[in-house]
CSV table of C-alpha atoms and ligand atoms in Angstrom, one decimal:
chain,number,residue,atom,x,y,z
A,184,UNK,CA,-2.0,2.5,22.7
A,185,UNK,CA,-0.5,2.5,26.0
A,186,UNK,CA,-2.9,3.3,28.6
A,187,UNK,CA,-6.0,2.3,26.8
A,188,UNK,CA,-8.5,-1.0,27.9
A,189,UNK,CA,-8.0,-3.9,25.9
A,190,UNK,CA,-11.4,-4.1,25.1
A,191,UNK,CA,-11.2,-0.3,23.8
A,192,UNK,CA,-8.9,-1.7,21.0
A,193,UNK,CA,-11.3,-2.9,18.5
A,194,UNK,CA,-10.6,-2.1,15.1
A,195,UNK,CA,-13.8,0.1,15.3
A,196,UNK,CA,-12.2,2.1,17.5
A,197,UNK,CA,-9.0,2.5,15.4
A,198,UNK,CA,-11.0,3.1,12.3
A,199,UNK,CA,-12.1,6.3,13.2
A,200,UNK,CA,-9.6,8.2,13.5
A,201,UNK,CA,-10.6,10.7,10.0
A,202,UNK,CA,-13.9,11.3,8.8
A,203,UNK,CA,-15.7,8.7,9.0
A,204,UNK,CA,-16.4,8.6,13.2
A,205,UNK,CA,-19.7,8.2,13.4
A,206,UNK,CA,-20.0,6.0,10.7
A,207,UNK,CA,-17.5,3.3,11.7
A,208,UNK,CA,-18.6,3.5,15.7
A,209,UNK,CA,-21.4,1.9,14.3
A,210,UNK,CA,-20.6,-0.9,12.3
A,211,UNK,CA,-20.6,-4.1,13.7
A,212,UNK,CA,-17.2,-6.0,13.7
A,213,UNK,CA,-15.4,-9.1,13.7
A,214,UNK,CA,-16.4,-10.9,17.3
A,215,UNK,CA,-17.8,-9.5,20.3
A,216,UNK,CA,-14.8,-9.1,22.5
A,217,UNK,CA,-11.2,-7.8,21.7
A,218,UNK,CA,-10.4,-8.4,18.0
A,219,UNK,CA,-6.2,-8.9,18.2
A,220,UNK,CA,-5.3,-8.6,14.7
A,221,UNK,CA,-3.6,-5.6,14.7
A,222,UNK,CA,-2.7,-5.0,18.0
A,223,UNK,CA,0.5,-4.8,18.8
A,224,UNK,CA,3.1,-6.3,20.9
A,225,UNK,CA,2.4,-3.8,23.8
A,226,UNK,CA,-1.1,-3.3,23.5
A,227,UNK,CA,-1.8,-6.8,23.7
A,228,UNK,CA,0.0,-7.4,26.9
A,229,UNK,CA,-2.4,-5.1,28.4
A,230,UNK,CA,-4.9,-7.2,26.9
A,231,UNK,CA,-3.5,-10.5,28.9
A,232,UNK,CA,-3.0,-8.0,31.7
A,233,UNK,CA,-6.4,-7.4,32.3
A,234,UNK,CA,-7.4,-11.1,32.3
A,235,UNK,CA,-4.7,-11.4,34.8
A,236,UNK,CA,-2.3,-13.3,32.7
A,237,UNK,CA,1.1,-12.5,32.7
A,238,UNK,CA,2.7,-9.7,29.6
A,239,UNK,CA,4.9,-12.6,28.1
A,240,UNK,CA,1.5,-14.2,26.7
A,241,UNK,CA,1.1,-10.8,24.8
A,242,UNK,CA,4.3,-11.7,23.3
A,243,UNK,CA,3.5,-15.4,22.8
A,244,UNK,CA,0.1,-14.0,20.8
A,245,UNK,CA,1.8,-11.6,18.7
A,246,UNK,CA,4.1,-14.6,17.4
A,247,UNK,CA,1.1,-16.6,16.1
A,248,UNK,CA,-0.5,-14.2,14.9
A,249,UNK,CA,2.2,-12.2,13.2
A,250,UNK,CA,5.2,-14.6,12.6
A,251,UNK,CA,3.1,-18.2,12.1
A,252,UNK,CA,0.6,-16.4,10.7
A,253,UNK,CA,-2.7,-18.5,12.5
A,254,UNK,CA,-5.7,-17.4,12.2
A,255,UNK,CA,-7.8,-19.3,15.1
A,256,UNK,CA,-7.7,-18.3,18.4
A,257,UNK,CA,-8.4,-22.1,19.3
A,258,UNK,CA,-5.1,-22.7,17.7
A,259,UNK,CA,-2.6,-20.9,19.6
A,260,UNK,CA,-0.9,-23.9,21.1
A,261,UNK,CA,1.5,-21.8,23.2
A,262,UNK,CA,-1.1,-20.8,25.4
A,263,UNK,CA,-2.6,-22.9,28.1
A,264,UNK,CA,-6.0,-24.3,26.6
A,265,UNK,CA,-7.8,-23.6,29.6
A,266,UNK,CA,-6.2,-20.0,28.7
A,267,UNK,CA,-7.9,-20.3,24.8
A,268,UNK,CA,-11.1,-21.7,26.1
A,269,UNK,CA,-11.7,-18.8,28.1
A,270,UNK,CA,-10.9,-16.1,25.6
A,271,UNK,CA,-13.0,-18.0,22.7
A,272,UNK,CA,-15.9,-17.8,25.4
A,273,UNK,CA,-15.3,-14.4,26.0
A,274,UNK,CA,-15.5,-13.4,22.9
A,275,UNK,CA,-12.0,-13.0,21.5
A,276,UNK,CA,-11.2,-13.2,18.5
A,277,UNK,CA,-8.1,-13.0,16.1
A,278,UNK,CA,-10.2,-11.8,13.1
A,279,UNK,CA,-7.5,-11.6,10.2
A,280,UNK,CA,-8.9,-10.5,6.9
A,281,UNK,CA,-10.3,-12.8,4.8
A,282,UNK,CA,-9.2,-13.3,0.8
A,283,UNK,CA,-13.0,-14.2,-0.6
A,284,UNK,CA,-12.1,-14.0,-4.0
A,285,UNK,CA,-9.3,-14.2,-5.9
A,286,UNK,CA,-8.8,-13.2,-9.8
A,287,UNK,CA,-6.1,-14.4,-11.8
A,288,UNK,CA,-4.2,-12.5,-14.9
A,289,UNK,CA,-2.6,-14.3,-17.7
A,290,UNK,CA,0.8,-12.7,-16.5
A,291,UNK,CA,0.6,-13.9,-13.1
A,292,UNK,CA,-0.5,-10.9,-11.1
A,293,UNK,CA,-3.1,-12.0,-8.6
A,294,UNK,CA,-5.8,-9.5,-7.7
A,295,UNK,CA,-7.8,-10.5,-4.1
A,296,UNK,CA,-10.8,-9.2,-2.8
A,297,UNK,CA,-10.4,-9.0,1.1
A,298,UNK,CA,-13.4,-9.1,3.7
A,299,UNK,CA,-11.8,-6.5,6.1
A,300,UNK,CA,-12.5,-6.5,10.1
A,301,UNK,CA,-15.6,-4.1,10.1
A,302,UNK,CA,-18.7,-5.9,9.0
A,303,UNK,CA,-19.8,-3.5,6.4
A,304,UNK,CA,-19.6,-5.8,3.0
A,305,UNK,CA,-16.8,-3.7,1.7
A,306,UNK,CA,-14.3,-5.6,0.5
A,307,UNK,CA,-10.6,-4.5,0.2
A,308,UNK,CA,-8.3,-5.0,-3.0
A,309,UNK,CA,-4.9,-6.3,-2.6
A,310,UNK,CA,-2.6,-7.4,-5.4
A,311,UNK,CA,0.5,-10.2,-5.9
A,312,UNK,CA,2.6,-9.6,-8.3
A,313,UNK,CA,5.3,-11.9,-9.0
A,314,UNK,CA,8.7,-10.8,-10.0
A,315,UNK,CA,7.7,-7.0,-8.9
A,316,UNK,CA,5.9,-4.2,-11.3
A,317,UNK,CA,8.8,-3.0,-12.5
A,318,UNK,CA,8.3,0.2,-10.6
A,319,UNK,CA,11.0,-0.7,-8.5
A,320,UNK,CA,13.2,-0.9,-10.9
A,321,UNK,CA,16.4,0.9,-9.9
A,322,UNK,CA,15.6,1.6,-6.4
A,323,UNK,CA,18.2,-1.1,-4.9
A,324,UNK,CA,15.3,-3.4,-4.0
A,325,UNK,CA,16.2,-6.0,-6.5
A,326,UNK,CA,13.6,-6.0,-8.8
A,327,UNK,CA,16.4,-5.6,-12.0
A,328,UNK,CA,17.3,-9.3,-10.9
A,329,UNK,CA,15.8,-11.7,-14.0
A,330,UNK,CA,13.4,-13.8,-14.1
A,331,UNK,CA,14.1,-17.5,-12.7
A,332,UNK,CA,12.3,-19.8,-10.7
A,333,UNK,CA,12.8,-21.0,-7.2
A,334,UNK,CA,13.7,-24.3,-7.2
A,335,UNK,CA,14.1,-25.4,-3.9
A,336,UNK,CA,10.5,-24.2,-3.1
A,337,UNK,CA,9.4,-24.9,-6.6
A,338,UNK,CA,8.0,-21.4,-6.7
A,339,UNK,CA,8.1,-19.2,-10.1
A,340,UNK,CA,9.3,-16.0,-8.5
A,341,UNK,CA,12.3,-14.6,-7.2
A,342,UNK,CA,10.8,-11.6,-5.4
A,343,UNK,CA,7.3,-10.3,-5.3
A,344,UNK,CA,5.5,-7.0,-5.0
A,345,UNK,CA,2.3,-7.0,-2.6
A,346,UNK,CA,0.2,-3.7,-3.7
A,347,UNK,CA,-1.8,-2.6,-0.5
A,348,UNK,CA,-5.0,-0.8,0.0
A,349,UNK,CA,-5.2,1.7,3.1
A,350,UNK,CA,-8.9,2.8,2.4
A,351,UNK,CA,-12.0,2.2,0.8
A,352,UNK,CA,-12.1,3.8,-1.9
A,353,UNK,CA,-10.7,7.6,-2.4
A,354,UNK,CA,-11.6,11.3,-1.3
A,355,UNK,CA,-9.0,12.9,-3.5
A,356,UNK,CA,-10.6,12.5,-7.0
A,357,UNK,CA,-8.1,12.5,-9.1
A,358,UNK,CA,-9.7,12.5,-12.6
A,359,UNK,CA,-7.9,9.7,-14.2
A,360,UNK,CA,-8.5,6.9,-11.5
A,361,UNK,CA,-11.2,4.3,-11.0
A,362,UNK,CA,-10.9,4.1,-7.7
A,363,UNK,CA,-11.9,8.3,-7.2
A,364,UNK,CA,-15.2,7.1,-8.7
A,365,UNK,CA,-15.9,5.2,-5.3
A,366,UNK,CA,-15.9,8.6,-2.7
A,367,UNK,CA,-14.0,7.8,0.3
A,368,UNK,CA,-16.3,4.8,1.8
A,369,UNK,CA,-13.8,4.3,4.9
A,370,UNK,CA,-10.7,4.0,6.3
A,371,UNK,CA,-9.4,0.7,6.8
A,372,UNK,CA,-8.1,-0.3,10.6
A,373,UNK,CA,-4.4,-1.3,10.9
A,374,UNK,CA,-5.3,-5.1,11.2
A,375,UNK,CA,-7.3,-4.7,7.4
A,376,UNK,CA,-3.7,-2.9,5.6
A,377,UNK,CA,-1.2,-4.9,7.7
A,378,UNK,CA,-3.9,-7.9,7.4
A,379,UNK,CA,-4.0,-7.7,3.3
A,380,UNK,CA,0.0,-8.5,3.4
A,381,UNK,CA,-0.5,-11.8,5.9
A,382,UNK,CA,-3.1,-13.0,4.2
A,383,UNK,CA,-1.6,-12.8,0.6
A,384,UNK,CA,1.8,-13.9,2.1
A,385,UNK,CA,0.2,-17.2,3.6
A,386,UNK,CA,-1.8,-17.8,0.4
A,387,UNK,CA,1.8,-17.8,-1.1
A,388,UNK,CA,3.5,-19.9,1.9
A,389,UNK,CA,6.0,-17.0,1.8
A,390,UNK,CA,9.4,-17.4,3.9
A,391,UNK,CA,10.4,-14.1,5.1
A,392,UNK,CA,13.6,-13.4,5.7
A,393,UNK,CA,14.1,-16.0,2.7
A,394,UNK,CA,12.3,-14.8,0.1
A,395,UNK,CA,11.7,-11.1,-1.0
A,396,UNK,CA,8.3,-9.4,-0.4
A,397,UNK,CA,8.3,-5.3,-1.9
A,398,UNK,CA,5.4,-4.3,-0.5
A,399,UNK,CA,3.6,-1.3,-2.5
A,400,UNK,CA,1.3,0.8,-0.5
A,401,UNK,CA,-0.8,1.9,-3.9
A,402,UNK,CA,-3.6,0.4,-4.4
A,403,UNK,CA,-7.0,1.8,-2.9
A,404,UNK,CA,-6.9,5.1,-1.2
A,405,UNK,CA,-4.7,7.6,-0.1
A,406,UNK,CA,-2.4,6.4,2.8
A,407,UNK,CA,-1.4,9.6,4.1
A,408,UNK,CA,-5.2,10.4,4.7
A,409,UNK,CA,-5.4,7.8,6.8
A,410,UNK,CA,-1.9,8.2,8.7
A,411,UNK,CA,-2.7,6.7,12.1
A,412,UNK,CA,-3.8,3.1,10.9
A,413,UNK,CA,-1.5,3.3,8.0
A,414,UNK,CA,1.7,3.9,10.2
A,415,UNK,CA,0.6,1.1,12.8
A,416,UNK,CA,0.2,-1.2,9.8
A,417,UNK,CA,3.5,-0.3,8.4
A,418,UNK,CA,5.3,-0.7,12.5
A,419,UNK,CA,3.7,-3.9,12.6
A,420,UNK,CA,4.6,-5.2,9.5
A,421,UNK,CA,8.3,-4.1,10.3
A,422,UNK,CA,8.1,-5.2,13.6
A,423,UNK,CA,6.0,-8.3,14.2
A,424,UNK,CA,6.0,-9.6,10.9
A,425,UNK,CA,9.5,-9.0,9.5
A,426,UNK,CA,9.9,-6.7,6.2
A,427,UNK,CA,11.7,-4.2,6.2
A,428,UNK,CA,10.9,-0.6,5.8
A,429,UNK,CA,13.5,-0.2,3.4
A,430,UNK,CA,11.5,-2.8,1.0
A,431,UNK,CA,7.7,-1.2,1.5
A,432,UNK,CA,7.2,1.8,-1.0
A,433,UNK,CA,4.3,4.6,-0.2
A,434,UNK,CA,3.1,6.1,-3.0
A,435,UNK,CA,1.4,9.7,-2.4
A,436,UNK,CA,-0.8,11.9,-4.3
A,437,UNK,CA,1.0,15.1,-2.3
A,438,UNK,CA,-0.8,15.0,1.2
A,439,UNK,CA,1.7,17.6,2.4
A,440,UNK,CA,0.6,17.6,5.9
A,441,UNK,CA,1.3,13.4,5.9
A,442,UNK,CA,5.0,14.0,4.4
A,443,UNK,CA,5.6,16.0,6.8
A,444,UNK,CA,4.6,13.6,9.4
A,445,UNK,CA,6.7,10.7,7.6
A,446,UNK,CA,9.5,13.7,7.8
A,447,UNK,CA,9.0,13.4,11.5
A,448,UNK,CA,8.9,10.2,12.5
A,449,UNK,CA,11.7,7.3,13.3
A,450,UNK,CA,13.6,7.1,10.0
A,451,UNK,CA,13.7,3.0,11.0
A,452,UNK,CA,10.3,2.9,10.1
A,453,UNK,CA,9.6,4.6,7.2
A,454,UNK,CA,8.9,3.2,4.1
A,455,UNK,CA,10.4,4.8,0.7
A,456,UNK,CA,8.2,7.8,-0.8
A,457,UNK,CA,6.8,8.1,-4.1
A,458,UNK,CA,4.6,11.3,-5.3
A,459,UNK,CA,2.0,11.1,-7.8
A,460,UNK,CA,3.5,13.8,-9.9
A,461,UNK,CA,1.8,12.7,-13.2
A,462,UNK,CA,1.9,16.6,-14.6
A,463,UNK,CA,5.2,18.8,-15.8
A,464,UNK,CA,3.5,21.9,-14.2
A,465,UNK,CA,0.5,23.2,-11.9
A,466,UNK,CA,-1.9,24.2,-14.4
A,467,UNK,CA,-2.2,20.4,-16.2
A,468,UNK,CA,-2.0,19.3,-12.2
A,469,UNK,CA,-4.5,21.4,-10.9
A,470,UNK,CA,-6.7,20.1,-13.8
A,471,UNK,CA,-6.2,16.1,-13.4
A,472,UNK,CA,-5.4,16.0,-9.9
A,473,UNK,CA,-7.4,18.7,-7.8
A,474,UNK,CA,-5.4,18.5,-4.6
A,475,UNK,CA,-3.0,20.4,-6.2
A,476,UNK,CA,-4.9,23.6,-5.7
A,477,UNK,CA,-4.4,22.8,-2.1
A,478,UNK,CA,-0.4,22.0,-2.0
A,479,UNK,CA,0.8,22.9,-5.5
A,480,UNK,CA,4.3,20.8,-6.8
A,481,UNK,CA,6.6,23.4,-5.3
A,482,UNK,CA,4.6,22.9,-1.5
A,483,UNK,CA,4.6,19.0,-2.0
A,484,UNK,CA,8.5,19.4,-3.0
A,485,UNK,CA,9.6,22.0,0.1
A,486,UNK,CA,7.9,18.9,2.1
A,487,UNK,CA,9.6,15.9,0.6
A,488,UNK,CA,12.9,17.9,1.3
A,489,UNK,CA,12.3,18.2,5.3
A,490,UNK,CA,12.5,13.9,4.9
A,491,UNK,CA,15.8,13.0,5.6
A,492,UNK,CA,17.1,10.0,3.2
A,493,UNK,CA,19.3,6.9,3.6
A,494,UNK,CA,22.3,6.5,1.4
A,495,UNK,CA,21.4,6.4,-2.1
A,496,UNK,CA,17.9,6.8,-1.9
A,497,UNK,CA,15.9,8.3,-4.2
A,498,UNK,CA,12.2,10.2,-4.1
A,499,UNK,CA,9.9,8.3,-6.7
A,500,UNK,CA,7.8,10.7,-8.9
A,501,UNK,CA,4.9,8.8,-10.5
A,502,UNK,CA,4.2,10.1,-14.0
A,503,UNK,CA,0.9,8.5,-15.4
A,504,UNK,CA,0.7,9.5,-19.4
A,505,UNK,CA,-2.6,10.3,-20.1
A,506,UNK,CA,-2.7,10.3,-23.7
A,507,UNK,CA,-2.5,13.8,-25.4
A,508,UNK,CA,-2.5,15.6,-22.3
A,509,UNK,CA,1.0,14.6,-20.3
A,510,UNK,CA,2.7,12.9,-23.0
A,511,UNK,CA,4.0,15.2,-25.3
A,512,UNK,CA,8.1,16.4,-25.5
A,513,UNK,CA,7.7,19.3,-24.3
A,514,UNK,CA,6.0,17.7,-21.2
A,515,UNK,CA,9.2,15.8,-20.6
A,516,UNK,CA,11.5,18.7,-20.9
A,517,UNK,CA,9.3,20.4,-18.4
A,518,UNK,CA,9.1,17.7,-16.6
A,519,UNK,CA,13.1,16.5,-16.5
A,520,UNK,CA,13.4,20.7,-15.7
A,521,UNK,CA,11.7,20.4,-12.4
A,522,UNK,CA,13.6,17.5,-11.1
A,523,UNK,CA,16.8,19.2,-11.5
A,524,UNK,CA,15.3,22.3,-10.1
A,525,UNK,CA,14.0,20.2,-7.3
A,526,UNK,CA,17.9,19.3,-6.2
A,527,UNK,CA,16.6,16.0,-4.7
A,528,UNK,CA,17.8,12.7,-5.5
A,529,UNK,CA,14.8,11.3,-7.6
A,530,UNK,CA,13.9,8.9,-10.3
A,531,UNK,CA,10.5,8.7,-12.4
A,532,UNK,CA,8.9,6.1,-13.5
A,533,UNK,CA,6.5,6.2,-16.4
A,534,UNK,CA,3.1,4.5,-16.5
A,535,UNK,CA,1.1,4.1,-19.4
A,536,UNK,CA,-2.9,5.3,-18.4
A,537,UNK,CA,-5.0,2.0,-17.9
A,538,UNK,CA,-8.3,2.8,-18.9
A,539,UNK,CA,-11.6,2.4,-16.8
A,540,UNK,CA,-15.0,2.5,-17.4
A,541,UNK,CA,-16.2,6.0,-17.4
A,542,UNK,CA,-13.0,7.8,-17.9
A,543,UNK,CA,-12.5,9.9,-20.8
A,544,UNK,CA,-8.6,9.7,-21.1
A,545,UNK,CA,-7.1,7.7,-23.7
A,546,UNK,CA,-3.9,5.6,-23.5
A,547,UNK,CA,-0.5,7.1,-24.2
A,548,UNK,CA,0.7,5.9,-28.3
A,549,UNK,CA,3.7,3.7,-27.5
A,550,UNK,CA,5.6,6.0,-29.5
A,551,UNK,CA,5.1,8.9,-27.1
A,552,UNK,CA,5.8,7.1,-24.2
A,553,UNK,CA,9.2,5.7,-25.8
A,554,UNK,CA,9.6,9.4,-26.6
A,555,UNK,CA,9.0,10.6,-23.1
A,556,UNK,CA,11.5,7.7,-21.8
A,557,UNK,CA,14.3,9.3,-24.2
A,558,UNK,CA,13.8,13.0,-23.2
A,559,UNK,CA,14.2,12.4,-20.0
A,560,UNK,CA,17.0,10.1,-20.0
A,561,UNK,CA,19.0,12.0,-22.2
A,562,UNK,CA,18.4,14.9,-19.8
A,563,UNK,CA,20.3,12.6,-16.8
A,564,UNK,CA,17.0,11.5,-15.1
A,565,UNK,CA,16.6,8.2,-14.0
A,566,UNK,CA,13.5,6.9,-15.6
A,567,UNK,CA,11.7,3.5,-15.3
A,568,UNK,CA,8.9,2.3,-16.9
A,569,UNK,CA,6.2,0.4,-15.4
A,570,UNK,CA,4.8,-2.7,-17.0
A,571,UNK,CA,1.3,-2.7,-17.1
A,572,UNK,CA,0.2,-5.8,-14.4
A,573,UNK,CA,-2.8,-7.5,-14.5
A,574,UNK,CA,-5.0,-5.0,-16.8
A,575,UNK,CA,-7.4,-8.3,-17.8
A,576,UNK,CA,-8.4,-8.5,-14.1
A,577,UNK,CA,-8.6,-4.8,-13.4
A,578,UNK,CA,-5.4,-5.5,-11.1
A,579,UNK,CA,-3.8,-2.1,-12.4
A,580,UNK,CA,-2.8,1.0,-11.4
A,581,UNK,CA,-6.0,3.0,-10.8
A,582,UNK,CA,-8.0,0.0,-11.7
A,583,UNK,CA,-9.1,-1.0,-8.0
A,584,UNK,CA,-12.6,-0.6,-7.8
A,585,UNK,CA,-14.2,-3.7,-6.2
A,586,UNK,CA,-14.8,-5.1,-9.7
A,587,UNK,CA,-15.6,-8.5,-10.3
A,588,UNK,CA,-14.7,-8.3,-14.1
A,589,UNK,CA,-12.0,-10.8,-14.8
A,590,UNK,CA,-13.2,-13.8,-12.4
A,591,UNK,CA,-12.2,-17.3,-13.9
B,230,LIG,N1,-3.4,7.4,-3.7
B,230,LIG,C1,-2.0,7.1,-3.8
B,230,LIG,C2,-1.7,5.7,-4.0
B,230,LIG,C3,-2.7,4.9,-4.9
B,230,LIG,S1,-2.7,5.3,-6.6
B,230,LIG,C4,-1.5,8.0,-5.0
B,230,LIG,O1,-2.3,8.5,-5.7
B,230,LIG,O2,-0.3,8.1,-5.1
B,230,LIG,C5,-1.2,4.5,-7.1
B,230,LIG,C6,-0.7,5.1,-8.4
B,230,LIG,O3,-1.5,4.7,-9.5
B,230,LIG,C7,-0.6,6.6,-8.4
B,230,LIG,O4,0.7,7.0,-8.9
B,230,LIG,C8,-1.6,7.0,-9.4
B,230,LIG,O5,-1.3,8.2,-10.1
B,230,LIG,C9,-1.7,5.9,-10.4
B,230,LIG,N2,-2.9,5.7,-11.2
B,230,LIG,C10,-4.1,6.1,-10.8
B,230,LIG,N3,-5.0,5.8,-11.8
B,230,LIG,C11,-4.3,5.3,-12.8
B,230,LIG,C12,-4.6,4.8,-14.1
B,230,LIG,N4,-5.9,4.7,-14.5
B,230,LIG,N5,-3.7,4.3,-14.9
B,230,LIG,C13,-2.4,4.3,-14.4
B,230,LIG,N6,-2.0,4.8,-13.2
B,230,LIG,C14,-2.9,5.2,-12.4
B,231,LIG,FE1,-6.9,8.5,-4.8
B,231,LIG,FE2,-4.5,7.9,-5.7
B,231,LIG,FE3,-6.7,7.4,-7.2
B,231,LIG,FE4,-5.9,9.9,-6.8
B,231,LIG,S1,-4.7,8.3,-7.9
B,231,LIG,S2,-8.0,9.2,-6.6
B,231,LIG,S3,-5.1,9.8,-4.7
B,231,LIG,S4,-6.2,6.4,-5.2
C-alpha cells in the first residue's frame, strides 16, 4: 500500500486484483471518499497524512475500527470532532459490512448474510459456530475441550469457529458444492473477509484475547484465487484485530500457485492449511473436482511440502464422502496409502456430503463412513470427523449459496 493516495484505497480498487477488473471499477461503493475498513495501520496514516494530520491518528483509527470495533466515523472520540466533522463531510466513511440477515439452526450454528463494501446487492455468507465444527478437532486449537458454558459472561460457548467467505461465489466448480453453481460473481475486498469476522464477533460481544475465536477460511470461494485481499484480511485480523494465525485455518481446493505463495510468505502470518482432498486417487479427482487436471494430488502435495511447519503441526486433508463414489474401503486404503506416501505430518477429517438442490450425489450410509473412520485409523492416520453444522439453514459445508431457506 505504501506509496499509493489515500483516496486510491477504496475497496474498489482492492477488489480487482483477479478477473473481475472491469467489472468491480465500476460498481459503486460504500461512501464517496476513502472507505477505511480495511486499511491498514500504514495505509491509513497516509490517509491522515494527506489531510495534514499527524501518522499517530492513523493509529488512533485503526484502534476503533479494529480493536473497539465502531462502526461510525462520527464516533471515533479519539479524534478531534472538528477532525470527524471534516472527514464525514468529505466523504469518509468507515463502511464495515453489514449482517442483514441472520438464520438460526436448532444446534446453534448461526448463518449471516453480509452486505459487503461494493454496492452490487451481493451478499456475503459467514457462519458462527459455537463450540467449533469439530474439524479442528486434534489440531491443538482446543476444540477437544467439552462442552460448558461461560459463566462469568453467561455465554453457552467455550470457543467458537467463524467460517469466512473470501468471494462470491466460485470459479472452481467442483461438482459436489452449492456454492460452484453460483460462477465466480467477485472477489471480495479485504475490508468484506476481515469485515465478516468483526461483525460476527461484535454480534457475539466477543473478548479476544479472552475467549477463543477459530476462524475457518471455508465458506464461499476459493481463498487462494483471491490471494491479495485474502492475505491483507488475514494480516489485519492478526494484526489490528488480535487472532492469531495459529487459530485461523485456510482450507484449499489445491491452488498450487497460492500454496506456494503461503510457502513464501512470513511464517507469523500464516494460517494453518487444509486441502480439499475428497478423492483416494486422480481419476475419481479429476472427475469431482476438475482443477485437478490442472495440479493433480502429487503437484498439490510437492507444493504443500515447500511450506515450512511449526512444531506439531499437521496438513489437513478434507475428505468429503460422496455416497458410493469416495466411500468405499478400498477408498480408505488408498486413501491412508497416499498419506504415508506423502511423508507429511497430516490428519483427515471426514465429512459426510450435505446435499443441495440440484446435485446428484447422495449422502454417505453411516455405516460407510464409520467404516472409512476405522480403515484409516487402524492404518495410523489421524482421522476426525466433522459434525454436520447448521444443515436446516443451509449453514454447511458446501451449502453457501445466498439462500434464504431456513429464515425464522
Ligand atoms: N474453496 C475452498 C474452501 C471452501 S469449501 C475449498 O474447496 O477447500 C470448504 C470445504 O467444504 C471443502 O473441503 C469442500 O470440499 C467442502 N464441501 C463442499 N461442498 C460440500 C458438500 N456439499 N458437503 C460437504 N462438504 C462440502
Ligand atoms: Fe469452490 Fe471450494 Fe466449492 Fe470447490 S468446494 S466449488 S473450491 S467453494
Amino acid at each position: 500500500m505504501e506509496g499509493k493516495k489515500c483516496s486510491m484505497l477504496s475497496p474498489a480498487v482492492s477488489a480487482h486484483t483477479n478477473q473481475l477488473t472491469q467489472l468491480d471499477t465500476n460498481r459503486p461503493v460504500v461512501g464517496s471518499g476513502p472507505v477505511l475498513f480495511g486499511l491498514d495501520a500504514g495505509a491509513l496514516a497516509a490517509c491522515m497524512l494527506e489531510i495534514g494530520e499527524p501518522v499517530w491518528r492513523g493509529r488512533q483509527l485503526a484502534e476503533a475500527m479494529y480493536r473497539q470495533w465502531v462502526t461510525d466515523l462520527g464516533a471515533v472520540t479519539t479524534l478531534p470532532k472538528p477532525l470527524r466533522g471534516r472527514m464525514v463531510a468529505a466523504g469518509w466513511t468507515i463502511g464495515r459490512p453489514r449482517i442483514v440477515q441472520t438464520f438460526v439452526s436448532n444446534d446453534g450454528t448461526e448463518r449471516y448474510l453480509v452486505e459487503g463494501q461494493i454496492l452490487d446487492s451481493q451478499t456475503v455468507e459467514t457462519v458462527w459456530m459455537p463450540d467449533g465444527d469439530g474439524g479442528e478437532a486434534g489440531d491443538g486449537s482446543g476444540a477437544d475441550v467439552p462442552r460448558q458454558s461461560n459463566h462469568e459472561s453467561g455465554k453457552e460457548w467455550r470457543r467458537a469457529t467463524v467460517c469466512v467467505s473470501s468471494q462470491v461465489g466460485c470459479a472452481v466448480n467442483c461438482q459436489f458444492c452449492l456454492t460452484a453453481k453460483l460462477g465466480l460473481q467477485r472477489n471480495l475486498t479485504a475490508g468484506e473477509i476481515a469485515g465478516q469476522v468483526v461483525a460476527v464477533l461484535d454480534k457475539h460481544v466477543v473478548e479476544i484475547g479472552k475467549e477463543r475465536v477459530n476462524l475457518v477460511f471455508m465458506g464461499m470461494g476459493e481463498p487462494l484465487l483471491n490471494y491479495d485481499n485474502w492475505m491483507a484480511a488475514v494480516r489485519l485480523l492478526a494484526k489490528e484485530v488480535g487472532i492469531s494465525p495459529q487459530r485461523m485455518t485456510v482450507s484449499t481446493s489445491g491452488v498450487v500457485p497460492g500454496i506456494e505463495r503461503l510457502a513464501g510468505d512470513p511464517p507469523e502470518v500464516r494460517p494453518k492449511l487444509a486441502i480439499s482432498l475428497n478423492a483416494p486417487n486422480d481419476e475419481i479427482r479429476s472427475e469431482i473436482m476438475p482443477i485437478n487436471r490442472k495440479w493433480p494430488i502429487e503437484a498439490v502435495l510437492d507444493a504443500v511440502r515447500k511450506v515450512r511447519l511449526r512444531p506439531r503441526e499437521r496438513i489437513t486433508f478434507e475428505y468429503v464422502l460422496l455416497g458410493g463414489v469416495t466411500d468405499q474401503p478400498e477408498h480408505a486404503h488408498q486413501v491412508a496409502g497416499l498419506v504415508r506416501r506423502s511423508g507429511l505430518p497430516v490428519k483427515v477429517n471426514l465429512i459426510a456430503w450435505n446435499p443441495g438442490p440440484g446435485i446428484a450425489y447422495q449422502m454417505p450410509q453411516p455405516e460407510a463412513v464409520e467404516r472409512f473412520q476405522r480403515v484409516l485409523a487402524a492404518d495410523g492416520v489421524p482421522v476426525y470427523l466433522r459434525r454436520p453444522r447448521g444443515r436446516d439453514i443451509f449453514a454447511a459445508c458446501g451449502q453457501l449459496k445466498r439462500t434464504t431457506e431456513g429464515a425464522k
